[in-house]
PDB file of C-alpha atoms in Angstrom:
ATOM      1  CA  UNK I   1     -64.350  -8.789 -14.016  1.00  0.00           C
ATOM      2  CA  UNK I   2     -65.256 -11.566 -11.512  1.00  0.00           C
ATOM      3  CA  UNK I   3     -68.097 -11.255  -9.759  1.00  0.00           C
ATOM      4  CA  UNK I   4     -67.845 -11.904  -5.613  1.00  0.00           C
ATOM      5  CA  UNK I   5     -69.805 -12.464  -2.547  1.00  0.00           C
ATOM      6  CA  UNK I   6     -68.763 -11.689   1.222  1.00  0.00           C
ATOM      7  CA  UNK I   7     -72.399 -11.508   2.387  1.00  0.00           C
ATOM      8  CA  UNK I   8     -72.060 -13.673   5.463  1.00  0.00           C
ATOM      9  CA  UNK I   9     -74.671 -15.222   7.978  1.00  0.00           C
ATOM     10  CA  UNK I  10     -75.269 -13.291  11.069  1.00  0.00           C
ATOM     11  CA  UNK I  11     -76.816 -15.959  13.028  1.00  0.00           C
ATOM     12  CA  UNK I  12     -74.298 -18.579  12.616  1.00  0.00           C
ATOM     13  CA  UNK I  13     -71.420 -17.012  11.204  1.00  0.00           C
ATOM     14  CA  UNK I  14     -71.843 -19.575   7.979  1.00  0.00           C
ATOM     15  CA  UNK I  15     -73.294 -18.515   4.611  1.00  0.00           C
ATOM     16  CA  UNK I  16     -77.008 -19.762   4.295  1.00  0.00           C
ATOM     17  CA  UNK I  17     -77.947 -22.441   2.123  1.00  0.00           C
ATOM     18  CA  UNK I  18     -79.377 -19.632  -0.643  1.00  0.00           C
ATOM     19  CA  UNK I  19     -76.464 -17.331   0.322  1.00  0.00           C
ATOM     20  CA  UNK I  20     -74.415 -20.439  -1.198  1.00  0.00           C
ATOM     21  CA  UNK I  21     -76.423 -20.602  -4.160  1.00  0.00           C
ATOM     22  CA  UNK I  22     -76.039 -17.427  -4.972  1.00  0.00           C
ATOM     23  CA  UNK I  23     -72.302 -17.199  -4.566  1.00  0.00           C
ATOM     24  CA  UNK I  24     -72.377 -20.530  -6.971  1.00  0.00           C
ATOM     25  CA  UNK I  25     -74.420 -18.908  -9.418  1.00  0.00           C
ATOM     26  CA  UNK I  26     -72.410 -15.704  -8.988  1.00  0.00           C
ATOM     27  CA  UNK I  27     -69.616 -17.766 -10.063  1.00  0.00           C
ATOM     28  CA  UNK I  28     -71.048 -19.843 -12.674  1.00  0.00           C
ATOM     29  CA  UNK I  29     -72.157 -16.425 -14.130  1.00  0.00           C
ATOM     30  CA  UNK I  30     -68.478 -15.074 -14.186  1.00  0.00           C
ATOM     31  CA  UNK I  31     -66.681 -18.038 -15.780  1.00  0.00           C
ATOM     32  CA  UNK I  32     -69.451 -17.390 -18.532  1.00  0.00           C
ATOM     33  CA  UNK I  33     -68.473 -13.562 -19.015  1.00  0.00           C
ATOM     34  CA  UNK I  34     -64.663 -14.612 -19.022  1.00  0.00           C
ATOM     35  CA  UNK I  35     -65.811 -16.801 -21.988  1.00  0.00           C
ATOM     36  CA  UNK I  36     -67.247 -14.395 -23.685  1.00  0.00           C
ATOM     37  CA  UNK I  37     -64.755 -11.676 -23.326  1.00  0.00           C
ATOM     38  CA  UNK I  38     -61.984 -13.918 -23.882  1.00  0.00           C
ATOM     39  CA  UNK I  39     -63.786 -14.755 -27.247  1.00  0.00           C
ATOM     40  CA  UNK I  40     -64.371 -11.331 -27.694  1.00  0.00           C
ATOM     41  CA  UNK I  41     -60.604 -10.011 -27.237  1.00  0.00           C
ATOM     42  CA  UNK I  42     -58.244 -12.948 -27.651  1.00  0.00           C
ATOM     43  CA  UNK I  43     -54.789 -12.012 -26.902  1.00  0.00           C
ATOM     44  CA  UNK I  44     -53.066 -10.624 -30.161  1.00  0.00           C
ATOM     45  CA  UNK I  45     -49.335 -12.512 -29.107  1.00  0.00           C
ATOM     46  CA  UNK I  46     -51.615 -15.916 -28.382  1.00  0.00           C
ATOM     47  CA  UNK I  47     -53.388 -15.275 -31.675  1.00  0.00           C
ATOM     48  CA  UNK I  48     -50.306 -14.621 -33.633  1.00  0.00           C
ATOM     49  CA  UNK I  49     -48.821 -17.873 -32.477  1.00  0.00           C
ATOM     50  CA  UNK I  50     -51.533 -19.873 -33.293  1.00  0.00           C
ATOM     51  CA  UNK I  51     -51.893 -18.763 -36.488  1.00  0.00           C
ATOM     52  CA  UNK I  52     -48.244 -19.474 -37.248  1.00  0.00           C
ATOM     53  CA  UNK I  53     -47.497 -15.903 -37.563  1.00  0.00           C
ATOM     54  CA  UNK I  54     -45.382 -14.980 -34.751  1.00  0.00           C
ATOM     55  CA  UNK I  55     -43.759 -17.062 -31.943  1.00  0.00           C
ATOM     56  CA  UNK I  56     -45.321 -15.779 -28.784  1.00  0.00           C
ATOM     57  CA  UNK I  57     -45.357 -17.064 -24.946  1.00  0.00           C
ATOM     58  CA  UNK I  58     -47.444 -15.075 -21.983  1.00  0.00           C
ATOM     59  CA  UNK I  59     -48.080 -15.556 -18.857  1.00  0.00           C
ATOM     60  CA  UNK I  60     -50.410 -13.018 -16.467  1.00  0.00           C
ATOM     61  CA  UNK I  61     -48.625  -9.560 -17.114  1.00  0.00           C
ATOM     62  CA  UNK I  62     -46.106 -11.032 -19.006  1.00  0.00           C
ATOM     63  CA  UNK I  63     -45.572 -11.381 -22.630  1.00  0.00           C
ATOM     64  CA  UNK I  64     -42.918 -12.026 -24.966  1.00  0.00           C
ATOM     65  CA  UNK I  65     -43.541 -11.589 -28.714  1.00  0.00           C
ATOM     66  CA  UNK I  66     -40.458 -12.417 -31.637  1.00  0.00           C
ATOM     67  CA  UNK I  67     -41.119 -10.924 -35.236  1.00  0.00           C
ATOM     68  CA  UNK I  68     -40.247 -12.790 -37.672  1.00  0.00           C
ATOM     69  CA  UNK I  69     -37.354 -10.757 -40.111  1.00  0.00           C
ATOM     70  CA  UNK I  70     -39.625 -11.069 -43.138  1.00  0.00           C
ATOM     71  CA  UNK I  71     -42.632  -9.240 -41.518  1.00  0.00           C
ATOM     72  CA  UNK I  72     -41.046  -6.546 -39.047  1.00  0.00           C
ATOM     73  CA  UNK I  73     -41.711  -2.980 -40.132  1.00  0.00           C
ATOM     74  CA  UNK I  74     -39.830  -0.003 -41.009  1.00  0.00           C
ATOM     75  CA  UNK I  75     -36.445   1.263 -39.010  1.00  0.00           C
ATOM     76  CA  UNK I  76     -37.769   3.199 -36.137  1.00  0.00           C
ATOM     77  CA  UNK I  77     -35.738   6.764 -36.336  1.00  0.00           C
ATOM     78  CA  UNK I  78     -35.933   8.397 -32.985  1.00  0.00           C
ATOM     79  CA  UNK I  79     -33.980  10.431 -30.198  1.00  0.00           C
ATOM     80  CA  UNK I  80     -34.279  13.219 -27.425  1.00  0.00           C
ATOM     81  CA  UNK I  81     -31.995  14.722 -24.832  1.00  0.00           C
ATOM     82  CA  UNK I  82     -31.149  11.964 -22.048  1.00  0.00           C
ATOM     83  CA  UNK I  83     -31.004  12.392 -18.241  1.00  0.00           C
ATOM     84  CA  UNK I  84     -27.830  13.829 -18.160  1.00  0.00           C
ATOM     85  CA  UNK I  85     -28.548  16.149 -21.030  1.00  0.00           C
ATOM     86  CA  UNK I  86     -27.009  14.714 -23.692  1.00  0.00           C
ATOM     87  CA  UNK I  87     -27.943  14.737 -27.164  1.00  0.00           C
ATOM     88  CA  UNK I  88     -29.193  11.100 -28.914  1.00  0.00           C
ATOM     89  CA  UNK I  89     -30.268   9.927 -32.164  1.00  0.00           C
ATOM     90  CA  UNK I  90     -30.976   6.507 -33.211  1.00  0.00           C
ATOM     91  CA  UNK I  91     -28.465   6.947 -36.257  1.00  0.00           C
ATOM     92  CA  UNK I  92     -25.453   6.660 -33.110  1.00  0.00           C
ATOM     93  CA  UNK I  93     -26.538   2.784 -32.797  1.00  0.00           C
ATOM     94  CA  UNK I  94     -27.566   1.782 -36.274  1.00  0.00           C
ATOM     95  CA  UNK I  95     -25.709  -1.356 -37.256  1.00  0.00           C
ATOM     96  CA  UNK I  96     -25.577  -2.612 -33.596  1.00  0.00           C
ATOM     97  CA  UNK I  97     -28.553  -4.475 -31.764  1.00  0.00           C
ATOM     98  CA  UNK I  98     -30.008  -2.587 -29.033  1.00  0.00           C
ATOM     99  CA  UNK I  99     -32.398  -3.024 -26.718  1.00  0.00           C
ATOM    100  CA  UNK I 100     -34.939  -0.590 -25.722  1.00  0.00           C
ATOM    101  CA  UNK I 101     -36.706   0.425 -22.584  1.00  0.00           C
ATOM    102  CA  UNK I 102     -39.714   2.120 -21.446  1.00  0.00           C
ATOM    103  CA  UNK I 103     -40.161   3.100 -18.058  1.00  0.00           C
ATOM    104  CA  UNK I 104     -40.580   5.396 -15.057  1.00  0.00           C
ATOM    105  CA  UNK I 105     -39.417   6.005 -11.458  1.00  0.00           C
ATOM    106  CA  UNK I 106     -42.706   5.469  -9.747  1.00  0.00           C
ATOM    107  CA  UNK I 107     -43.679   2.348 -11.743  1.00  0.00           C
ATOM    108  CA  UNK I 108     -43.334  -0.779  -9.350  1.00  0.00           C
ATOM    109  CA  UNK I 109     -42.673  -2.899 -12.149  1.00  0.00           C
ATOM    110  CA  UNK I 110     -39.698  -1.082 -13.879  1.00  0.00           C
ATOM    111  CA  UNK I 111     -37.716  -0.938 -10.335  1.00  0.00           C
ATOM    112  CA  UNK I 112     -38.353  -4.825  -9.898  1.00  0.00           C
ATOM    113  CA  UNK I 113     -36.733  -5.397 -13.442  1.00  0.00           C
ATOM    114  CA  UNK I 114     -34.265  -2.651 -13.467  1.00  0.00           C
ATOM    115  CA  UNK I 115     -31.020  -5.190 -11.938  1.00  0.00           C
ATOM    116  CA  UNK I 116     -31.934  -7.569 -14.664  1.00  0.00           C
ATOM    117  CA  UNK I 117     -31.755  -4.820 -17.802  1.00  0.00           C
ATOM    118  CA  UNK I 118     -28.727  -3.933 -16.216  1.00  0.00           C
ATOM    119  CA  UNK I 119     -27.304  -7.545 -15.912  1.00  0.00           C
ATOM    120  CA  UNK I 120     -27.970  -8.203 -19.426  1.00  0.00           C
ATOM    121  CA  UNK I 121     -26.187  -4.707 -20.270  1.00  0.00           C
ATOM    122  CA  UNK I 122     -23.369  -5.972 -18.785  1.00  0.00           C
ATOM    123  CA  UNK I 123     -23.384  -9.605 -20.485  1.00  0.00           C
ATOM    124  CA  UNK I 124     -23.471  -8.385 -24.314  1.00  0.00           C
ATOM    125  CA  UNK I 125     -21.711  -4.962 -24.004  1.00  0.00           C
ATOM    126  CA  UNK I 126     -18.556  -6.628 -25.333  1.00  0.00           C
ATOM    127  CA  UNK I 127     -20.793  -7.608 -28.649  1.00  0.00           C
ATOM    128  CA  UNK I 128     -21.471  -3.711 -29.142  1.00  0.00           C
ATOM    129  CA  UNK I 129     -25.403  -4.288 -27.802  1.00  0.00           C
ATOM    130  CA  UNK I 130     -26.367  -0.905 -27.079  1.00  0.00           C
ATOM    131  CA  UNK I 131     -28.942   0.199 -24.333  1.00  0.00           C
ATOM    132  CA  UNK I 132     -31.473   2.972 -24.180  1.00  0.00           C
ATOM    133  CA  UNK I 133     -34.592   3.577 -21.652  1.00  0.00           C
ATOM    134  CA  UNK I 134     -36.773   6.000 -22.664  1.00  0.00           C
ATOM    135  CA  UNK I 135     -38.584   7.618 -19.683  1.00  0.00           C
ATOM    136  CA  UNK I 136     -42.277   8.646 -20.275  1.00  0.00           C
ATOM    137  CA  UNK I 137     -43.209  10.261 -17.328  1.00  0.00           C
ATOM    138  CA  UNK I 138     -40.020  11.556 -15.072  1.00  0.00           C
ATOM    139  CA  UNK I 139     -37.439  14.576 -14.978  1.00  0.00           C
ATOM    140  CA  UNK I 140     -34.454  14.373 -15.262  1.00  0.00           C
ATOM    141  CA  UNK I 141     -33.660  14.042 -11.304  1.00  0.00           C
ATOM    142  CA  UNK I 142     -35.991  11.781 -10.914  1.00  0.00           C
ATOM    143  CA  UNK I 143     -34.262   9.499 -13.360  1.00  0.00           C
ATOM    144  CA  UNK I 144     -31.164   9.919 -12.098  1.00  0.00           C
ATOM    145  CA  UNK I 145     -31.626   9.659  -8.709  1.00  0.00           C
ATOM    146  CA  UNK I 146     -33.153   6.214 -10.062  1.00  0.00           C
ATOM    147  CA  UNK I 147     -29.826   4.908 -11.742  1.00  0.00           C
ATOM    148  CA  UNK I 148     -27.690   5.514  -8.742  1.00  0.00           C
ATOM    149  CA  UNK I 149     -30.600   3.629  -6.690  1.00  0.00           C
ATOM    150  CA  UNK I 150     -31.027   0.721  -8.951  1.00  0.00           C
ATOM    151  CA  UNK I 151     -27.207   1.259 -10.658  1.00  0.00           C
ATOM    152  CA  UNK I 152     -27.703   1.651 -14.154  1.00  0.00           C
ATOM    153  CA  UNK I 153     -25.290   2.748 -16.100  1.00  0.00           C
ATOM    154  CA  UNK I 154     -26.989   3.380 -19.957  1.00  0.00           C
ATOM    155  CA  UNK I 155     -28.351   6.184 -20.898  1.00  0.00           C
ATOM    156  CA  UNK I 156     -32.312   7.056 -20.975  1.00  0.00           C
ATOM    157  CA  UNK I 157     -34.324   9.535 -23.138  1.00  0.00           C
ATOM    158  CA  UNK I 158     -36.531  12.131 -21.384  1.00  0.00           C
ATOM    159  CA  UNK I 159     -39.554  11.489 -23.224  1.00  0.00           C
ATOM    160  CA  UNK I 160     -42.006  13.305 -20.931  1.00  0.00           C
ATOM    161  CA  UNK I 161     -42.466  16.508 -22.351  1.00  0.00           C
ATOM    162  CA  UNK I 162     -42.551  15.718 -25.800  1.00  0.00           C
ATOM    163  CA  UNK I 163     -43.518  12.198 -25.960  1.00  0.00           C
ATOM    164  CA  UNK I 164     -41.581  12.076 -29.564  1.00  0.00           C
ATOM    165  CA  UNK I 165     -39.465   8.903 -28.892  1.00  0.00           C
ATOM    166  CA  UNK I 166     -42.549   6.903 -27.600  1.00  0.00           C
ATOM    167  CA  UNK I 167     -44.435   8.200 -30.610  1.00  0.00           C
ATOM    168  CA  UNK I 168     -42.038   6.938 -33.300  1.00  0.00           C
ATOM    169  CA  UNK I 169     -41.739   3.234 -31.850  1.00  0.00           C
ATOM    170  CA  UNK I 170     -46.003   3.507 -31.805  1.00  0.00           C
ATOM    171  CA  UNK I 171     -46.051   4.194 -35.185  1.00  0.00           C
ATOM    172  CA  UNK I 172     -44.668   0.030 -36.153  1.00  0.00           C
ATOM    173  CA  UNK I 173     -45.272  -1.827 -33.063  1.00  0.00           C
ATOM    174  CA  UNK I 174     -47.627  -1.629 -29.995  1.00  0.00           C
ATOM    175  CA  UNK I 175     -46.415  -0.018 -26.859  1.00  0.00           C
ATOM    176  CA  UNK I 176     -48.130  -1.002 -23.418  1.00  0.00           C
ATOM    177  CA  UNK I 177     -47.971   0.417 -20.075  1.00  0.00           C
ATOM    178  CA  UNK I 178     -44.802   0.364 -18.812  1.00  0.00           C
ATOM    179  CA  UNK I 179     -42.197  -1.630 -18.632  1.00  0.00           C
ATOM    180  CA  UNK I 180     -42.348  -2.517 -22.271  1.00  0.00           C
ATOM    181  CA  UNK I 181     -38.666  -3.542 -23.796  1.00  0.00           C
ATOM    182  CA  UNK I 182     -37.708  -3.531 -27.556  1.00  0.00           C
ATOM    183  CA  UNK I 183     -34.916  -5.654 -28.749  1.00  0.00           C
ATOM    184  CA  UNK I 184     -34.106  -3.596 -31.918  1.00  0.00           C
ATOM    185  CA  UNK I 185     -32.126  -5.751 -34.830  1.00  0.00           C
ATOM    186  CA  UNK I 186     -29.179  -4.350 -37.009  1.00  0.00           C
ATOM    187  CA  UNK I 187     -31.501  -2.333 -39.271  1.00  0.00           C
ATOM    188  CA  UNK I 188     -33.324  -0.818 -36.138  1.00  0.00           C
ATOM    189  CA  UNK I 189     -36.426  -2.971 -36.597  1.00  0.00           C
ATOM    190  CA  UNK I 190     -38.085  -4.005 -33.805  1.00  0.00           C
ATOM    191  CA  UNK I 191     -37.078  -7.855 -33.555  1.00  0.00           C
ATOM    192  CA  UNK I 192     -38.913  -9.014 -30.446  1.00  0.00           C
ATOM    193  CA  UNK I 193     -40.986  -7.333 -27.660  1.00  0.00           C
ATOM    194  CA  UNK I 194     -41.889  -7.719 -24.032  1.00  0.00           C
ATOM    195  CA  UNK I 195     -44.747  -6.717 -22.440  1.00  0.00           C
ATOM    196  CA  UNK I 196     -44.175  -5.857 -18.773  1.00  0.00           C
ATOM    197  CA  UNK I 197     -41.208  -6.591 -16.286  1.00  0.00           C
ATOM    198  CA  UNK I 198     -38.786  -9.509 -17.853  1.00  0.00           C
ATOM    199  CA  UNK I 199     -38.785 -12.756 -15.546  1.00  0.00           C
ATOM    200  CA  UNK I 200     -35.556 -13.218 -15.844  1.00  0.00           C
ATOM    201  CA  UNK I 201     -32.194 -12.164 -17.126  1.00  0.00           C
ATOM    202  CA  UNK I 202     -32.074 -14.941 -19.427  1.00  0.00           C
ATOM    203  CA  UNK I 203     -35.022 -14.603 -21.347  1.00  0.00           C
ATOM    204  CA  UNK I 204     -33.657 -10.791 -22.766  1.00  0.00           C
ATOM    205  CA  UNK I 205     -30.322 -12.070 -23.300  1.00  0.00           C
ATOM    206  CA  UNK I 206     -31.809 -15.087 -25.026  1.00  0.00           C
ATOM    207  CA  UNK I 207     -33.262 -12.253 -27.546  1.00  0.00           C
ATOM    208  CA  UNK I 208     -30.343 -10.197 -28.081  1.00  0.00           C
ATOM    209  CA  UNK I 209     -28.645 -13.247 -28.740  1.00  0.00           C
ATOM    210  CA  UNK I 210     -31.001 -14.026 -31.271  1.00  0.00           C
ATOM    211  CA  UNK I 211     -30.655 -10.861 -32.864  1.00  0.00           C
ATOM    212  CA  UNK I 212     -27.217 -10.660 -33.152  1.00  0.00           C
ATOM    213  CA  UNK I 213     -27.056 -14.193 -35.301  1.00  0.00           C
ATOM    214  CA  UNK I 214     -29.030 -12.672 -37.876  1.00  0.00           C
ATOM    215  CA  UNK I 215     -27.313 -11.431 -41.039  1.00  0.00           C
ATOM    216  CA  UNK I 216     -27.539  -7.043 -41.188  1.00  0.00           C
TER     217      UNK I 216
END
């Protein structure tokens, strides 16, 4: 974490001479630990892409990993009861692309995203994309009273008291604190994945498109 210094000088109102030394060396000291942790924990998505192995782009929170066909893992096979308490099972959108979601109400993130998943709903419906958020922490109030705020109109797991849905997609691909979003290829493989809110419309649809040239 980096290191900081607000001691000030009473009798001036200026840091000291030594005061600014030691805020320089304070800072000196904490470019060295980001170094080292860096070197320590490099980024997987960076690391992939510089090895060649996956084509990866981040930014801050944000990160945006495709899998190449050849190396993506097994279908993921999952379901639950959604908001409205209807019944859901991955076999309903096998064959079609879909995109996957995982959120919650009170997560700042998901709200600021939530117009853009919707967007791109509305873009590739007419190519049979399907939608699914699976909600990890909410009832199912709570996540409806969140679709009429934010007007989305596809369907969400309620994942909270069972955590089943979140626990098959862990089993073949990473899932971070929320907002993560899957896009899901024609076998149900996870194609590409995004690591907190999506900057832009665009950038999902841009996937989904991708996904939907491939051969089934």
């Amino acid at each position: 974490m980096p290191l900081a210094s607000t001691v000030r000088s009473v009798r001036s109102g200026r840091p000291s001479r030594s005061i600014r030394h030691l805020r320089a060396a304070g800072a000196a000291l904490a470019a060295v630990l980001a170094v080292a942790l860096s070197a320590c924990t490099p980024d997987p998505a960076t690391e992939a892409y510089l090895n060649g192995e996956q084509k990866a782009y981040t930014s801050a929170d944000f990160t945006v990993v495709e899998i190449p066909a050849a190396e993506r893992g097994e279908p993921v096979d999952f379901g639950g009861v959604t908001e409205n308490g209807d019944d859901f099972s991955s076999d309903e959108i096998r064959g079609r692309v879909a995109v996957v979601n995982f959120w919650y109400a009170g997560c700042g993130p998901c709200r600021a995203e939530a117009k853009d998943l919707e967007s791109v709903w509305q873009q590739h419906q007419a190519d049979d994309v399907a939608f699914v958020g699976i909600n990890i922490y909410d009832q199912p109030d709570q996540a409806k009273a969140f679709a009429d705020t934010y007007g989305i109109t596809y369907p969400s797991l309620m994942d909270a008291d069972t955590g089943e849905a979140k626990l098959a997609f862990a089993k073949v691909t990473p899932i971070q604190a929320p907002p993560t979003t899957l896009v899901l290829d024609k076998q149900g493989r996870v194609a590409a994945r995004i690591i907190g809110p999506i900057k832009s419309p665009s950038i999902l649809s841009a996937l989904v498109k991708t996904a939907l040239e491939e051969k089934a």
